[in-house]
Amino acid sequence: MDMKKRVSLELRHRSPAEVQELVLDNCRSSEGKIEGITEEFSNLELLSLINVGLTSVADIPKLDKLKKLELSDNRISGGLEVLAERLVNLTHLNLSGNKFKDISTLEPLKKLPQLKSLDLFNCEVTNLGDYRDSIFTLLPQLTYLDGYDVEDCEASDSDGEGDGVDDEEVESEEFWEEEEEDEEVVAEEDHGDDDSGDDEDGGVNGEVDSGEDDEDDEDEDDEEDNDEDSSPAKGQKRKRDQDDEDDEDDE
């Protein structure tokens, strides 16, 4: 997809002034130039043009609020004066993988007073023996060059990116989420154990176990059987009465 068409798609449901971040990575540029981006993107803070075939930044518009510009993996070799003129509040500039060979080609960046971080990875200029010292001398406003400060201390995410999230905070949030999930699982297991205990004791919610009823019925049946066994049958009783009458007649 070409760059101009990609910009049009980004503006289908919003106006240029509503766009704060615009990522056009891997689009095709026409004749190595920036297309489709105008001064109407007045609130743009991040513009990413990675691997779009740029050879020049001459057509970049004036964007007073732009803070981060990603231009890595293009074919830019100079012409940075326009950045100093039109991106006065730029703080992060990534020129990695371009064609910069001499320190002098970076001199226009001196006019970017807010520039805090500059990346030049995989540019020929990094092969110079005094590369780091020369850049920090040329651009005293810099805090980080290729992710490291003048003392070779690595930039943190928040310093290097401007809006990074602290890893410890993320790990802490994940930890507490896992703790809450574990507590919920334990609570469900305990509830299940209580229910099973109620069943063993004779039912839940006041219901009486049918097994105990059966045992009581059997005990009552046994008592009735014992009573019947101990009392004489009706036929035997009538016979005994007749014998007693015969004995009285004989007397």
Tab-separated table of C-alpha atoms in Angstrom:
chain	number	residue	atom	x	y	z
A	1	MET	CA	0.000	0.000	0.000
A	2	ASP	CA	1.343	3.446	-0.820
A	3	MET	CA	1.774	6.095	1.844
A	4	LYS	CA	-0.887	8.468	0.555
A	5	LYS	CA	-3.581	5.777	0.516
A	6	ARG	CA	-2.636	4.655	3.996
A	7	VAL	CA	-3.053	8.204	5.303
A	8	SER	CA	-6.502	8.375	3.682
A	9	LEU	CA	-7.540	5.183	5.461
A	10	GLU	CA	-6.387	6.639	8.763
A	11	LEU	CA	-8.699	9.603	8.188
A	12	ARG	CA	-11.868	7.671	7.365
A	13	HIS	CA	-13.535	8.372	10.701
A	14	ARG	CA	-11.632	11.368	12.056
A	15	SER	CA	-10.096	14.642	11.015
A	16	PRO	CA	-6.317	15.268	10.794
A	17	ALA	CA	-6.445	17.481	13.882
A	18	GLU	CA	-7.743	14.517	15.952
A	19	VAL	CA	-4.755	12.307	15.113
A	20	GLN	CA	-2.019	12.152	17.743
A	21	GLU	CA	-0.125	9.084	16.485
A	22	LEU	CA	0.376	8.144	12.854
A	23	VAL	CA	2.148	4.900	11.930
A	24	LEU	CA	2.902	4.389	8.234
A	25	ASP	CA	5.604	1.728	8.505
A	26	ASN	CA	6.361	-0.369	5.402
A	27	CYS	CA	4.262	1.763	3.065
A	28	ARG	CA	5.570	2.765	-0.368
A	29	SER	CA	6.720	6.340	-0.813
A	30	SER	CA	6.642	8.015	-4.217
A	31	GLU	CA	10.124	9.008	-5.391
A	32	GLY	CA	11.432	8.650	-1.851
A	33	LYS	CA	9.370	11.556	-0.524
A	34	ILE	CA	6.845	11.996	2.283
A	35	GLU	CA	3.248	12.138	1.020
A	36	GLY	CA	-0.201	12.752	2.467
A	37	ILE	CA	0.950	14.450	5.681
A	38	THR	CA	0.111	18.132	5.999
A	39	GLU	CA	0.094	20.870	8.617
A	40	GLU	CA	-3.525	19.927	9.317
A	41	PHE	CA	-2.120	17.192	11.597
A	42	SER	CA	-1.649	19.951	14.148
A	43	ASN	CA	-1.852	17.684	17.237
A	44	LEU	CA	0.386	14.910	15.948
A	45	GLU	CA	2.879	13.775	18.601
A	46	LEU	CA	4.277	10.574	17.063
A	47	LEU	CA	5.042	9.922	13.396
A	48	SER	CA	6.512	6.575	12.319
A	49	LEU	CA	7.886	6.155	8.782
A	50	ILE	CA	9.976	3.007	9.163
A	51	ASN	CA	11.102	1.255	5.950
A	52	VAL	CA	9.119	3.347	3.484
A	53	GLY	CA	11.941	4.018	1.032
A	54	LEU	CA	12.570	7.650	1.968
A	55	THR	CA	15.607	9.406	0.522
A	56	SER	CA	14.597	12.858	1.744
A	57	VAL	CA	12.612	14.513	4.537
A	58	ALA	CA	12.220	17.774	2.600
A	59	ASP	CA	8.432	17.382	2.355
A	60	ILE	CA	7.736	16.956	6.043
A	61	PRO	CA	5.271	19.679	7.143
A	62	LYS	CA	5.507	21.992	10.120
A	63	LEU	CA	4.285	20.009	13.136
A	64	ASP	CA	4.784	22.003	16.307
A	65	LYS	CA	3.573	19.273	18.684
A	66	LEU	CA	5.526	16.371	17.189
A	67	LYS	CA	7.793	14.780	19.798
A	68	LYS	CA	8.803	11.426	18.303
A	69	LEU	CA	9.905	10.798	14.729
A	70	GLU	CA	10.791	7.275	13.548
A	71	LEU	CA	12.758	7.228	10.268
A	72	SER	CA	14.761	4.010	10.610
A	73	ASP	CA	15.583	1.680	7.697
A	74	ASN	CA	15.332	4.282	4.934
A	75	ARG	CA	17.943	5.794	2.579
A	76	ILE	CA	18.321	9.279	4.029
A	77	SER	CA	21.843	10.707	3.880
A	78	GLY	CA	21.360	14.389	4.732
A	79	GLY	CA	18.987	17.336	4.527
A	80	LEU	CA	18.189	17.395	8.256
A	81	GLU	CA	17.925	21.198	8.299
A	82	VAL	CA	14.212	20.924	7.589
A	83	LEU	CA	13.667	18.981	10.807
A	84	ALA	CA	15.176	21.796	12.859
A	85	GLU	CA	12.986	24.316	11.083
A	86	ARG	CA	9.634	22.490	11.239
A	87	LEU	CA	9.753	20.155	14.257
A	88	VAL	CA	10.845	22.562	16.964
A	89	ASN	CA	9.637	20.410	19.890
A	90	LEU	CA	11.102	17.100	18.748
A	91	THR	CA	12.513	15.045	21.655
A	92	HIS	CA	13.143	11.586	20.108
A	93	LEU	CA	14.627	10.988	16.640
A	94	ASN	CA	15.428	7.556	15.221
A	95	LEU	CA	17.667	7.576	12.124
A	96	SER	CA	18.936	3.979	12.450
A	97	GLY	CA	19.700	2.097	9.251
A	98	ASN	CA	20.130	5.181	7.041
A	99	LYS	CA	23.062	6.478	4.993
A	100	PHE	CA	24.765	8.953	7.307
A	101	LYS	CA	28.540	8.754	6.963
A	102	ASP	CA	29.907	11.967	8.478
A	103	ILE	CA	29.349	13.750	11.768
A	104	SER	CA	28.869	17.004	9.862
A	105	THR	CA	25.629	15.749	8.276
A	106	LEU	CA	24.091	15.673	11.763
A	107	GLU	CA	25.076	19.232	12.658
A	108	PRO	CA	21.608	20.724	11.837
A	109	LEU	CA	20.221	18.809	14.824
A	110	LYS	CA	21.951	21.368	17.059
A	111	LYS	CA	18.933	23.584	16.397
A	112	LEU	CA	16.547	21.127	18.099
A	113	PRO	CA	16.819	22.302	21.733
A	114	GLN	CA	14.370	19.685	23.075
A	115	LEU	CA	16.109	16.711	21.440
A	116	LYS	CA	16.777	14.175	24.180
A	117	SER	CA	17.305	10.860	22.383
A	118	LEU	CA	18.992	10.105	19.027
A	119	ASP	CA	19.445	6.664	17.449
A	120	LEU	CA	21.946	5.989	14.659
A	121	PHE	CA	22.310	2.199	14.795
A	122	ASN	CA	23.580	0.627	11.561
A	123	CYS	CA	24.629	3.953	10.077
A	124	GLU	CA	28.184	4.210	8.741
A	125	VAL	CA	28.886	7.167	11.003
A	126	THR	CA	28.873	4.819	14.017
A	127	ASN	CA	32.097	3.221	12.727
A	128	LEU	CA	34.120	6.358	13.404
A	129	GLY	CA	36.590	5.977	16.243
A	130	ASP	CA	35.398	8.995	18.235
A	131	TYR	CA	31.756	8.617	17.240
A	132	ARG	CA	30.082	8.833	20.660
A	133	ASP	CA	32.257	11.600	22.056
A	134	SER	CA	31.851	13.613	18.865
A	135	ILE	CA	28.054	13.345	18.870
A	136	PHE	CA	27.711	14.310	22.534
A	137	THR	CA	30.038	17.270	21.926
A	138	LEU	CA	28.124	18.319	18.813
A	139	LEU	CA	24.698	17.904	20.453
A	140	PRO	CA	25.062	18.821	24.134
A	141	GLN	CA	21.289	18.781	24.624
A	142	LEU	CA	21.270	14.983	24.095
A	143	THR	CA	20.735	12.676	27.059
A	144	TYR	CA	20.841	9.376	25.165
A	145	LEU	CA	22.672	8.251	22.036
A	146	ASP	CA	21.704	4.800	20.754
A	147	GLY	CA	19.990	4.081	24.069
A	148	TYR	CA	22.932	5.024	26.357
A	149	ASP	CA	23.908	8.246	28.078
A	150	VAL	CA	27.369	9.846	28.091
A	151	GLU	CA	28.369	7.596	31.020
A	152	ASP	CA	27.284	4.467	29.090
A	153	CYS	CA	24.269	3.942	31.341
A	154	GLU	CA	21.325	2.395	29.502
A	155	ALA	CA	18.135	4.394	29.189
A	156	SER	CA	15.115	3.152	31.083
A	157	ASP	CA	11.896	2.517	29.170
A	158	SER	CA	10.369	5.739	30.446
A	159	ASP	CA	13.439	7.801	29.495
A	160	GLY	CA	14.050	6.120	26.164
A	161	GLU	CA	10.462	6.123	24.950
A	162	GLY	CA	8.889	8.983	26.837
A	163	ASP	CA	5.702	7.073	27.711
A	164	GLY	CA	6.914	3.621	28.713
A	165	VAL	CA	5.398	1.589	31.545
A	166	ASP	CA	7.569	0.439	34.418
A	167	ASP	CA	8.165	-3.340	34.256
A	168	GLU	CA	7.921	-3.666	38.033
A	169	GLU	CA	4.499	-2.061	38.023
A	170	VAL	CA	3.288	-4.471	35.333
A	171	GLU	CA	4.665	-7.493	37.217
A	172	SER	CA	3.075	-6.242	40.433
A	173	GLU	CA	-0.347	-5.887	38.796
A	174	GLU	CA	-0.084	-9.371	37.277
A	175	PHE	CA	0.944	-10.779	40.678
A	176	TRP	CA	-2.086	-9.362	42.489
A	177	GLU	CA	-4.429	-10.527	39.724
A	178	GLU	CA	-3.070	-14.064	40.127
A	179	GLU	CA	-3.469	-13.823	43.911
A	180	GLU	CA	-7.123	-12.837	43.570
A	181	GLU	CA	-7.766	-15.717	41.158
A	182	ASP	CA	-6.155	-18.180	43.623
A	183	GLU	CA	-8.326	-16.893	46.456
A	184	GLU	CA	-11.459	-17.349	44.371
A	185	VAL	CA	-10.490	-20.939	43.552
A	186	VAL	CA	-9.833	-21.756	47.225
A	187	ALA	CA	-13.171	-20.214	48.229
A	188	GLU	CA	-15.013	-22.351	45.658
A	189	GLU	CA	-13.266	-25.498	46.892
A	190	ASP	CA	-14.148	-24.741	50.527
A	191	HIS	CA	-17.770	-24.163	49.561
A	192	GLY	CA	-17.832	-27.501	47.772
A	193	ASP	CA	-16.447	-29.306	50.874
A	194	ASP	CA	-19.147	-27.771	53.082
A	195	ASP	CA	-21.881	-28.976	50.757
A	196	SER	CA	-20.550	-32.512	50.690
A	197	GLY	CA	-20.375	-32.532	54.493
A	198	ASP	CA	-24.013	-31.561	54.759
A	199	ASP	CA	-24.944	-34.453	52.497
A	200	GLU	CA	-23.082	-36.952	54.691
A	201	ASP	CA	-24.710	-35.694	57.887
A	202	GLY	CA	-28.174	-36.257	56.584
A	203	GLY	CA	-29.193	-33.782	53.883
A	204	VAL	CA	-29.056	-30.144	53.033
A	205	ASN	CA	-31.556	-27.389	53.882
A	206	GLY	CA	-33.447	-29.423	56.494
A	207	GLU	CA	-34.044	-32.548	54.392
A	208	VAL	CA	-33.822	-35.827	56.331
A	209	ASP	CA	-31.809	-38.674	54.879
A	210	SER	CA	-34.118	-41.367	53.580
A	211	GLY	CA	-31.796	-44.084	54.913
A	212	GLU	CA	-32.547	-43.178	58.534
A	213	ASP	CA	-36.274	-43.317	57.850
A	214	ASP	CA	-35.865	-46.812	56.472
A	215	GLU	CA	-33.967	-47.920	59.585
A	216	ASP	CA	-36.689	-46.520	61.897
A	217	ASP	CA	-39.377	-48.315	59.893
A	218	GLU	CA	-37.458	-51.580	60.160
A	219	ASP	CA	-37.150	-51.199	63.961
A	220	GLU	CA	-40.906	-50.617	64.304
A	221	ASP	CA	-41.629	-53.675	62.156
A	222	ASP	CA	-39.334	-55.810	64.338
A	223	GLU	CA	-41.129	-54.683	67.516
A	224	GLU	CA	-44.516	-55.508	66.032
A	225	ASP	CA	-43.245	-58.952	64.992
A	226	ASN	CA	-41.992	-59.632	68.549
A	227	ASP	CA	-45.357	-58.650	70.040
A	228	GLU	CA	-47.196	-60.999	67.711
A	229	ASP	CA	-44.838	-63.867	68.529
A	230	SER	CA	-45.320	-63.489	72.303
A	231	SER	CA	-49.193	-63.433	72.203
A	232	PRO	CA	-51.184	-66.651	71.482
A	233	ALA	CA	-52.888	-67.101	68.195
A	234	LYS	CA	-56.646	-66.707	68.134
A	235	GLY	CA	-57.209	-70.394	67.423
A	236	GLN	CA	-55.033	-71.469	70.336
A	237	LYS	CA	-56.854	-69.190	72.743
A	238	ARG	CA	-60.282	-70.606	71.826
A	239	LYS	CA	-58.989	-74.139	72.296
A	240	ARG	CA	-57.607	-73.394	75.705
A	241	ASP	CA	-60.911	-71.933	76.815
A	242	GLN	CA	-62.805	-75.089	75.749
A	243	ASP	CA	-60.426	-77.323	77.724
A	244	ASP	CA	-61.012	-75.271	80.823
A	245	GLU	CA	-64.808	-75.745	80.488
A	246	ASP	CA	-64.404	-79.527	80.153
A	247	ASP	CA	-62.402	-79.663	83.359
A	248	GLU	CA	-65.141	-77.771	85.234
A	249	ASP	CA	-67.836	-80.221	83.991
A	250	ASP	CA	-65.855	-83.237	85.226
A	251	GLU	CA	-65.742	-81.713	88.702
